Coordinates of N, CA and C in Angstrom, one line a residue:
X585 N -79.1 181.3 -115.4 CA -78.4 181.1 -114.2 C -79.5 181.1 -113.1
X586 N -79.4 180.0 -112.2 CA -80.4 180.0 -111.2 C -80.0 181.0 -110.0
X587 N -81.1 181.4 -109.4 CA -80.9 182.4 -108.4 C -80.7 181.7 -107.1
X588 N -79.7 182.0 -106.4 CA -79.4 181.5 -105.1 C -79.2 182.6 -104.1
X589 N -79.8 182.5 -102.9 CA -79.6 183.6 -101.9 C -78.1 183.7 -101.5
X590 N -77.7 184.8 -101.1 CA -76.3 184.9 -100.7 C -76.2 184.2 -99.4
X591 N -75.0 183.6 -99.3 CA -74.7 182.8 -98.1 C -74.1 183.8 -97.1
X592 N -74.7 183.8 -95.9 CA -74.1 184.8 -94.9 C -74.2 184.1 -93.5
X593 N -73.4 184.4 -92.7 CA -73.3 183.9 -91.3 C -74.1 184.8 -90.4
X594 N -75.0 184.3 -89.6 CA -75.7 185.2 -88.8 C -74.8 185.9 -87.7
X595 N -74.9 187.2 -87.6 CA -74.0 187.9 -86.7 C -74.7 188.1 -85.4
X596 N -76.0 187.9 -85.3 CA -76.7 188.2 -84.0 C -77.5 187.0 -83.6
X597 N -78.4 187.2 -82.7 CA -79.3 186.0 -82.3 C -80.2 185.6 -83.5
X598 N -80.5 184.4 -83.5 CA -81.4 183.9 -84.5 C -82.9 184.2 -84.2
X599 N -83.7 184.1 -85.2 CA -85.1 184.5 -84.9 C -85.8 183.5 -83.9
X600 N -85.4 182.3 -83.9 CA -86.0 181.3 -82.9 C -85.6 181.8 -81.5
X601 N -84.3 182.2 -81.4 CA -83.8 182.6 -80.0 C -84.6 183.8 -79.5
X602 N -84.8 184.8 -80.5 CA -85.5 186.0 -80.1 C -87.0 185.6 -79.7
X603 N -87.6 184.8 -80.4 CA -89.0 184.4 -80.1 C -89.0 183.7 -78.8
X604 N -88.1 182.8 -78.5 CA -88.1 182.1 -77.2 C -87.8 183.1 -76.1
X605 N -86.9 184.0 -76.3 CA -86.6 185.0 -75.3 C -87.8 185.8 -75.0
X606 N -88.6 186.3 -76.1 CA -89.7 187.1 -75.9 C -90.8 186.3 -75.1
X607 N -91.0 185.0 -75.5 CA -92.0 184.2 -74.8 C -91.6 184.0 -73.3
X608 N -90.3 183.8 -73.0 CA -89.8 183.7 -71.7 C -90.1 184.9 -70.9
X609 N -89.8 186.1 -71.5 CA -90.0 187.3 -70.8 C -91.4 187.6 -70.5
X610 N -92.3 187.2 -71.4 CA -93.7 187.4 -71.2 C -94.2 186.5 -70.1
X611 N -93.7 185.3 -70.0 CA -94.0 184.4 -68.8 C -93.5 185.0 -67.6
X612 N -92.3 185.5 -67.5 CA -91.7 186.1 -66.3 C -92.6 187.3 -65.8
X613 N -93.0 188.1 -66.8 CA -93.9 189.3 -66.5 C -95.2 188.7 -65.9
X614 N -95.8 187.7 -66.5 CA -97.1 187.2 -66.0 C -96.9 186.6 -64.6
X615 N -95.7 186.0 -64.4 CA -95.5 185.4 -63.0 C -95.3 186.4 -62.0
X616 N -94.8 187.6 -62.4 CA -94.6 188.6 -61.4 C -95.8 189.2 -60.8
X617 N -97.0 189.1 -61.5 CA -98.2 189.6 -61.0 C -98.4 191.1 -61.3
X618 N -97.7 191.6 -62.2 CA -97.8 193.0 -62.7 C -97.2 193.9 -61.7
X619 N -98.0 194.9 -61.2 CA -97.5 196.0 -60.3 C -97.3 195.4 -58.9
X620 N -98.1 194.4 -58.5 CA -98.0 194.0 -57.1 C -97.1 192.8 -57.0
X621 N -96.2 192.9 -56.0 CA -95.3 191.8 -55.7 C -95.9 191.1 -54.4
X622 N -96.5 189.9 -54.6 CA -97.1 189.3 -53.4 C -96.1 189.1 -52.3
X623 N -94.8 188.9 -52.6 CA -93.9 188.6 -51.5 C -93.6 190.0 -50.8
X624 N -93.7 191.1 -51.4 CA -93.4 192.4 -50.8 C -94.4 192.8 -49.7
X625 N -95.7 192.3 -49.9 CA -96.6 192.7 -48.8 C -97.0 194.1 -48.9
X626 N -97.1 194.7 -50.0 CA -97.4 196.2 -50.1 C -96.3 196.9 -49.6
X627 N -95.1 196.9 -50.1 CA -93.9 197.5 -49.6 C -94.0 198.9 -49.3
X628 N -94.8 199.6 -50.2 CA -94.9 201.1 -50.0 C -95.9 201.6 -49.0
X629 N -96.7 200.7 -48.5 CA -97.8 201.1 -47.6 C -97.8 200.1 -46.4
X630 N -98.6 200.5 -45.5 CA -98.8 199.6 -44.3 C -99.9 198.6 -44.5
X631 N -100.7 198.8 -45.6 CA -101.8 197.9 -45.9 C -101.3 196.7 -46.7
X632 N -101.7 195.4 -46.5 CA -101.3 194.3 -47.3 C -102.0 194.4 -48.6
X633 N -101.4 193.8 -49.6 CA -101.9 193.9 -51.0 C -103.1 193.0 -51.1
X634 N -103.8 193.1 -52.2 CA -105.0 192.2 -52.5 C -104.6 190.8 -52.5
X635 N -103.4 190.5 -53.1 CA -102.9 189.2 -53.2 C -102.6 188.6 -51.8
X636 N -102.0 189.4 -50.9 CA -101.7 188.9 -49.5 C -103.0 188.6 -48.8
X637 N -104.0 189.5 -49.0 CA -105.2 189.2 -48.3 C -105.9 188.0 -48.8
X638 N -105.9 187.8 -50.1 CA -106.4 186.6 -50.7 C -105.8 185.3 -50.2
X639 N -104.4 185.4 -50.2 CA -103.6 184.2 -49.7 C -104.0 183.9 -48.2
X640 N -104.1 184.9 -47.4 CA -104.4 184.7 -46.0 C -105.8 184.1 -45.9
X641 N -106.8 184.6 -46.6 CA -108.1 184.1 -46.6 C -108.1 182.7 -47.0
X642 N -107.5 182.4 -48.1 CA -107.4 181.0 -48.6 C -106.8 180.1 -47.7
X643 N -105.7 180.5 -47.0 CA -105.0 179.7 -46.0 C -106.0 179.3 -44.9
X644 N -106.8 180.4 -44.4 CA -107.7 180.1 -43.3 C -108.8 179.1 -43.7
X645 N -109.3 179.4 -45.0 CA -110.4 178.4 -45.5 C -109.8 177.0 -45.7
X646 N -108.7 176.9 -46.1 CA -108.1 175.6 -46.3 C -107.8 174.9 -45.0
X647 N -107.5 175.7 -44.0 CA -107.3 175.2 -42.6 C -108.6 174.6 -42.1
X648 N -109.6 175.4 -42.3 CA -110.9 175.0 -41.8 C -111.4 173.7 -42.5
X649 N -111.1 173.6 -43.8 CA -111.4 172.4 -44.4 C -110.6 171.2 -43.9
X650 N -109.3 171.4 -43.6 CA -108.5 170.4 -42.9 C -109.1 169.9 -41.6
X651 N -109.7 170.9 -40.8 CA -110.3 170.6 -39.6 C -111.6 169.8 -39.8
X652 N -112.3 170.1 -40.9 CA -113.4 169.3 -41.2 C -113.1 167.9 -41.4
X653 N -112.0 167.7 -42.2 CA -111.5 166.3 -42.5 C -111.2 165.6 -41.2
X654 N -110.5 166.4 -40.2 CA -110.1 165.8 -38.9 C -111.3 165.3 -38.2
X655 N -112.4 166.1 -38.2 CA -113.6 165.8 -37.5 C -114.2 164.5 -38.1
X656 N -114.2 164.4 -39.4 CA -114.8 163.2 -40.1 C -114.0 162.0 -39.8
X657 N -112.6 162.2 -39.8 CA -111.7 161.0 -39.5 C -111.9 160.5 -38.1
X658 N -112.1 161.5 -37.2 CA -112.4 161.1 -35.8 C -113.7 160.4 -35.6
X659 N -114.7 160.8 -36.3 CA -116.1 160.2 -36.1 C -116.2 158.9 -36.9
X660 N -115.4 158.8 -38.0 CA -115.6 157.6 -38.9 C -114.1 157.1 -39.2
X661 N -113.5 156.4 -38.3 CA -112.1 156.1 -38.5 C -111.9 155.0 -39.7
X662 N -113.0 154.4 -40.0 CA -112.9 153.4 -41.1 C -112.7 154.2 -42.5
X663 N -112.9 155.4 -42.5 CA -112.6 156.2 -43.8 C -111.2 156.7 -43.9
X664 N -110.3 156.4 -42.9 CA -109.0 156.9 -42.9 C -108.3 156.7 -44.2
X665 N -108.3 155.5 -44.7 CA -107.5 155.2 -45.9 C -108.0 156.0 -47.1
X666 N -109.2 156.4 -47.2 CA -109.7 157.2 -48.3 C -109.5 158.7 -48.0
X667 N -109.6 159.1 -46.7 CA -109.5 160.5 -46.5 C -108.1 161.2 -46.2
X668 N -107.3 160.4 -45.6 CA -106.0 160.9 -45.2 C -105.2 161.6 -46.4
X669 N -105.1 160.9 -47.6 CA -104.4 161.5 -48.7 C -105.0 162.9 -49.1
X670 N -106.4 162.9 -49.1 CA -107.0 164.2 -49.4 C -106.7 165.3 -48.4
X671 N -106.8 164.9 -47.1 CA -106.6 165.8 -46.0 C -105.1 166.4 -46.1
X672 N -104.2 165.5 -46.4 CA -102.8 165.9 -46.5 C -102.6 166.9 -47.6
X673 N -103.3 166.7 -48.7 CA -103.2 167.7 -49.8 C -103.8 169.1 -49.4
X674 N -104.9 169.0 -48.6 CA -105.5 170.3 -48.1 C -104.5 171.0 -47.2
X675 N -103.8 170.2 -46.4 CA -102.7 170.8 -45.6 C -101.6 171.4 -46.4
X676 N -101.3 170.7 -47.5 CA -100.3 171.4 -48.4 C -100.8 172.6 -49.0
X677 N -102.1 172.8 -49.3 CA -102.7 174.0 -49.7 C -102.5 175.1 -48.7
X678 N -102.8 174.8 -47.4 CA -102.6 175.7 -46.4 C -101.2 176.3 -46.4
X679 N -100.2 175.4 -46.5 CA -98.8 175.9 -46.6 C -98.5 176.7 -47.9
X680 N -99.1 176.3 -49.0 CA -98.9 177.0 -50.3 C -99.4 178.4 -50.2
X681 N -100.5 178.6 -49.4 CA -101.0 180.0 -49.3 C -100.3 180.8 -48.1
X682 N -99.3 180.1 -47.6 CA -98.5 180.9 -46.5 C -99.0 180.6 -45.1
X683 N -100.0 179.8 -45.0 CA -100.5 179.5 -43.6 C -99.6 178.4 -42.9
X684 N -99.9 178.2 -41.7 CA -99.2 177.2 -40.9 C -100.3 176.2 -40.3
X685 N -100.2 175.0 -40.9 CA -101.2 174.0 -40.3 C -100.9 173.7 -38.9
X686 N -102.0 173.5 -38.2 CA -102.0 173.3 -36.7 C -101.7 171.8 -36.5
X687 N -102.6 171.2 -35.8 CA -102.4 169.7 -35.5 C -102.8 168.8 -36.7
X688 N -102.2 167.7 -36.7 CA -102.6 166.6 -37.7 C -103.8 165.9 -37.2
X689 N -104.3 165.1 -38.1 CA -105.6 164.4 -37.8 C -105.3 163.4 -36.6
X690 N -104.1 162.8 -36.5 CA -103.8 161.8 -35.5 C -103.5 162.5 -34.1
X691 N -103.1 163.8 -34.1 CA -102.8 164.4 -32.9 C -103.9 165.3 -32.4
X692 N -104.9 165.4 -33.2 CA -106.1 166.3 -32.8 C -107.0 165.5 -31.9
X693 N -107.7 166.2 -31.0 CA -108.6 165.6 -30.0 C -109.7 164.9 -30.9
X694 N -110.1 163.7 -30.4 CA -111.1 162.9 -31.2 C -112.5 163.3 -30.8
X695 N -113.4 163.1 -31.7 CA -114.8 163.4 -31.6 C -115.4 162.0 -31.2
X696 N -116.3 162.0 -30.3 CA -116.9 160.8 -29.9 C -117.6 160.1 -31.1
X697 N -117.2 158.9 -31.5 CA -117.9 158.2 -32.6 C -119.2 157.6 -32.1
X698 N -119.4 157.6 -30.8 CA -120.7 157.1 -30.3 C -121.7 158.1 -30.2
X699 N -121.5 159.2 -30.7 CA -122.6 160.3 -30.6 C -123.8 159.8 -31.4
X700 N -124.7 160.7 -31.5 CA -126.0 160.4 -32.2 C -125.7 160.0 -33.6
X701 N -126.6 159.0 -34.1 CA -126.4 158.5 -35.4 C -126.5 159.5 -36.6
X702 N -127.2 160.7 -36.2 CA -127.4 161.6 -37.3 C -126.3 162.7 -37.4
X703 N -126.0 163.4 -36.3 CA -125.0 164.4 -36.3 C -124.3 164.4 -34.9
X704 N -123.0 164.6 -34.9 CA -122.3 164.6 -33.6 C -122.4 165.9 -33.0
X705 N -123.2 166.0 -31.9 CA -123.5 167.2 -31.2 C -122.3 167.7 -30.4
X706 N -121.5 166.7 -29.9 CA -120.3 167.1 -29.2 C -119.2 167.8 -30.0
X707 N -119.3 167.6 -31.3 CA -118.3 168.3 -32.2 C -118.6 169.8 -32.2
X708 N -119.9 170.1 -32.3 CA -120.2 171.6 -32.4 C -119.9 172.2 -31.0
X709 N -120.1 171.5 -29.9 CA -119.8 172.0 -28.5 C -118.4 172.3 -28.3
X710 N -117.5 171.5 -29.0 CA -116.0 171.8 -28.8 C -115.5 172.7 -29.9
X711 N -116.4 173.3 -30.7 CA -115.8 174.2 -31.8 C -115.5 173.5 -33.0
X712 N -115.5 172.2 -33.1 CA -115.1 171.5 -34.3 C -116.4 171.3 -35.1
X713 N -116.2 171.1 -36.5 CA -117.4 171.0 -37.3 C -118.2 169.7 -36.9
X714 N -119.6 169.9 -36.9 CA -120.4 168.7 -36.7 C -120.3 167.7 -37.9
X715 N -120.4 166.5 -37.6 CA -120.2 165.4 -38.5 C -121.5 164.5 -38.6
X716 N -121.9 164.3 -39.9 CA -123.0 163.4 -40.0 C -122.7 162.0 -39.5
X717 N -123.7 161.3 -39.0 CA -123.5 160.0 -38.3 C -123.2 158.9 -39.3
X718 N -123.6 159.0 -40.6 CA -123.3 157.9 -41.5 C -122.0 158.3 -42.4
X719 N -121.3 157.3 -42.8 CA -120.1 157.6 -43.7 C -120.5 158.2 -44.9
X720 N -121.7 157.8 -45.5 CA -122.0 158.4 -46.8 C -122.4 159.8 -46.7
X721 N -123.1 160.2 -45.6 CA -123.5 161.6 -45.4 C -122.2 162.4 -45.1
X722 N -121.3 161.9 -44.3 CA -120.1 162.6 -44.0 C -119.3 162.8 -45.2
X723 N -119.2 161.8 -46.1 CA -118.4 162.0 -47.4 C -119.1 163.1 -48.2
X724 N -120.5 163.0 -48.3 CA -121.2 164.0 -49.1 C -121.0 165.4 -48.6
X725 N -121.0 165.6 -47.2 CA -120.8 166.9 -46.6 C -119.4 167.4 -46.9
X726 N -118.4 166.5 -46.8 CA -117.0 166.9 -47.2 C -116.8 167.3 -48.6
X727 N -117.5 166.5 -49.5 CA -117.5 166.9 -50.9 C -118.1 168.2 -51.2
X728 N -119.3 168.5 -50.5 CA -119.9 169.8 -50.7 C -119.0 171.0 -50.2
X729 N -118.3 170.7 -49.1 CA -117.4 171.7 -48.6 C -116.2 172.0 -49.6
X730 N -115.7 170.9 -50.1 CA -114.6 171.0 -51.2 C -115.1 171.7 -52.4
X731 N -116.3 171.4 -52.8 CA -116.9 172.1 -54.0 C -117.1 173.6 -53.8
X732 N -117.7 173.9 -52.6 CA -117.9 175.3 -52.2 C -116.6 176.1 -52.2
X733 N -115.6 175.5 -51.6 CA -114.4 176.2 -51.5 C -113.7 176.4 -52.9
X734 N -113.8 175.4 -53.7 CA -113.3 175.4 -55.1 C -113.9 176.5 -55.8
X735 N -115.3 176.6 -55.7 CA -116.0 177.7 -56.4 C -115.6 179.0 -55.9
X736 N -115.4 179.2 -54.6 CA -115.0 180.5 -54.0 C -113.6 180.9 -54.6
X737 N -112.7 179.9 -54.7 CA -111.4 180.2 -55.2 C -111.4 180.6 -56.6
X738 N -112.3 179.9 -57.4 CA -112.4 180.2 -58.9 C -112.9 181.6 -59.1
X739 N -113.8 182.0 -58.2 CA -114.4 183.4 -58.4 C -113.4 184.4 -58.0
X740 N -112.6 184.1 -56.9 CA -111.6 185.1 -56.4 C -110.5 185.3 -57.4
X741 N -110.1 184.3 -58.1 CA -108.9 184.4 -58.9 C -109.0 185.4 -60.0
X742 N -110.2 185.7 -60.4 CA -110.4 186.6 -61.6 C -110.0 188.0 -61.2
X743 N -109.9 188.4 -59.9 CA -109.5 189.8 -59.5 C -108.1 189.9 -59.0
X744 N -107.3 188.8 -59.1 CA -106.0 188.8 -58.5 C -104.8 188.7 -59.5
X745 N -103.7 189.2 -59.1 CA -102.5 189.1 -60.0 C -102.1 187.8 -60.3
X746 N -101.2 187.6 -61.3 CA -100.7 186.4 -61.8 C -100.5 185.2 -60.9
X747 N -99.4 185.2 -60.1 CA -99.1 184.0 -59.3 C -100.1 183.6 -58.3
X748 N -100.8 184.6 -57.7 CA -101.8 184.2 -56.7 C -103.1 183.6 -57.5
X749 N -103.4 184.2 -58.6 CA -104.5 183.7 -59.4 C -104.2 182.2 -59.9
X750 N -103.0 182.0 -60.3 CA -102.6 180.6 -60.7 C -102.7 179.6 -59.6
X751 N -102.2 180.0 -58.4 CA -102.3 179.2 -57.2 C -103.8 178.9 -56.9
X752 N -104.6 179.9 -56.8 CA -106.0 179.7 -56.5 C -106.7 178.8 -57.6
X753 N -106.3 178.9 -58.9 CA -106.8 178.0 -59.9 C -106.4 176.6 -59.7
X754 N -105.2 176.4 -59.3 CA -104.6 175.0 -59.1 C -105.4 174.4 -57.9
X755 N -105.5 175.2 -56.8 CA -106.2 174.7 -55.6 C -107.7 174.4 -55.9
X756 N -108.3 175.3 -56.7 CA -109.7 175.1 -57.1 C -109.8 173.8 -57.8
X757 N -109.0 173.5 -58.7 CA -109.0 172.3 -59.5 C -108.8 171.1 -58.6
X758 N -107.9 171.1 -57.7 CA -107.7 170.1 -56.7 C -109.0 169.9 -55.9
X759 N -109.6 170.9 -55.5 CA -110.8 170.8 -54.7 C -111.9 170.1 -55.4
X760 N -112.1 170.4 -56.7 CA -113.1 169.8 -57.6 C -112.7 168.3 -57.7
X761 N -111.5 168.0 -57.9 CA -111.1 166.6 -58.0 C -111.4 165.9 -56.7
X762 N -111.1 166.5 -55.5 CA -111.4 165.9 -54.2 C -112.9 165.6 -54.1
X763 N -113.7 166.6 -54.6 CA -115.2 166.4 -54.5 C -115.6 165.2 -55.3
X764 N -115.0 165.0 -56.5 CA -115.3 163.8 -57.4 C -114.9 162.6 -56.6
X765 N -113.7 162.6 -56.0 CA -113.2 161.3 -55.4 C -114.1 161.0 -54.1
X766 N -114.6 162.0 -53.5 CA -115.4 161.8 -52.3 C -116.8 161.2 -52.6
X767 N -117.3 161.7 -53.7 CA -118.7 161.3 -54.0 C -118.9 160.4 -55.3
X768 N -117.8 160.4 -56.2 CA -117.9 159.6 -57.3 C -118.5 160.3 -58.5
X769 N -119.0 161.5 -58.2 CA -119.5 162.4 -59.3 C -119.1 163.8 -59.1
X770 N -118.9 164.5 -60.3 CA -118.4 165.9 -60.1 C -119.4 166.8 -59.5
X771 N -120.6 166.7 -59.8 CA -121.6 167.6 -59.2 C -122.9 166.7 -58.8
X772 N -122.9 166.4 -57.6 CA -124.0 165.7 -57.0 C -124.8 166.5 -56.1
X773 N -125.8 167.2 -56.6 CA -126.5 168.3 -55.8 C -127.4 167.6 -54.6
X774 N -127.8 166.4 -54.8 CA -128.7 165.9 -53.8 C -128.0 164.9 -52.9
X775 N -126.7 165.2 -52.6 CA -125.9 164.4 -51.8 C -126.5 164.4 -50.3
X776 N -126.6 163.2 -49.7 CA -127.1 163.2 -48.4 C -127.7 161.9 -48.1

C-alpha cells in the first residue's frame, strides 16, 4: 500500500504568507531608522537628531550646488540645454532633504559673461561661486563639485539611520551620474 500524506486543510496562514509578512516587517523596521524617528526631530529633547542634522547639512550643500549651476548657466548660457535638467534634479534633492530652494536659474541675478576669460571675478564679489571662463573648464568644475558632494554623502550615510542613509545613498548615486554626464568619464582627476 503506497504511503500518502494525510489531506488537511490549512487552518492558519501559509508558510509563504508568514515569510512575506516577516520580510515586510523587516523592511518597515529598516525604514523606520531604528530608535530615531527623523520626522520627530528628537521628540524627547531640544536637540535635533543626527538624522535631522544630516538632512539639514545635505540640504544646504545641495542648495550651494544649485547656486553653482546657476552661476555656470549665467556665465555660459549655451550650456543651458545640458545643465538645466541636472540643476533641476539638484533642486529636487534640496526638497528631499527638507530644504527650500530659493531662486531658479532664470530668476537669479546674472553673472557677467563678458568677465575675464579665465574666471569671473564679479561672481565672487557678489557672493556667487566663481566660474571658469571656458565651457569645458566650467563643466569640469561642476563635475568635481558633484563628485565631492557625492563622496561626502557616501561617507555620512554610514553613521545614519535607515531612511536618511538611503536618501543620502540615492543622492550620492545621482551626483556620481551627474559627474559622468558633465565630463563623459566617471573619474577624471585632471579635469581642467
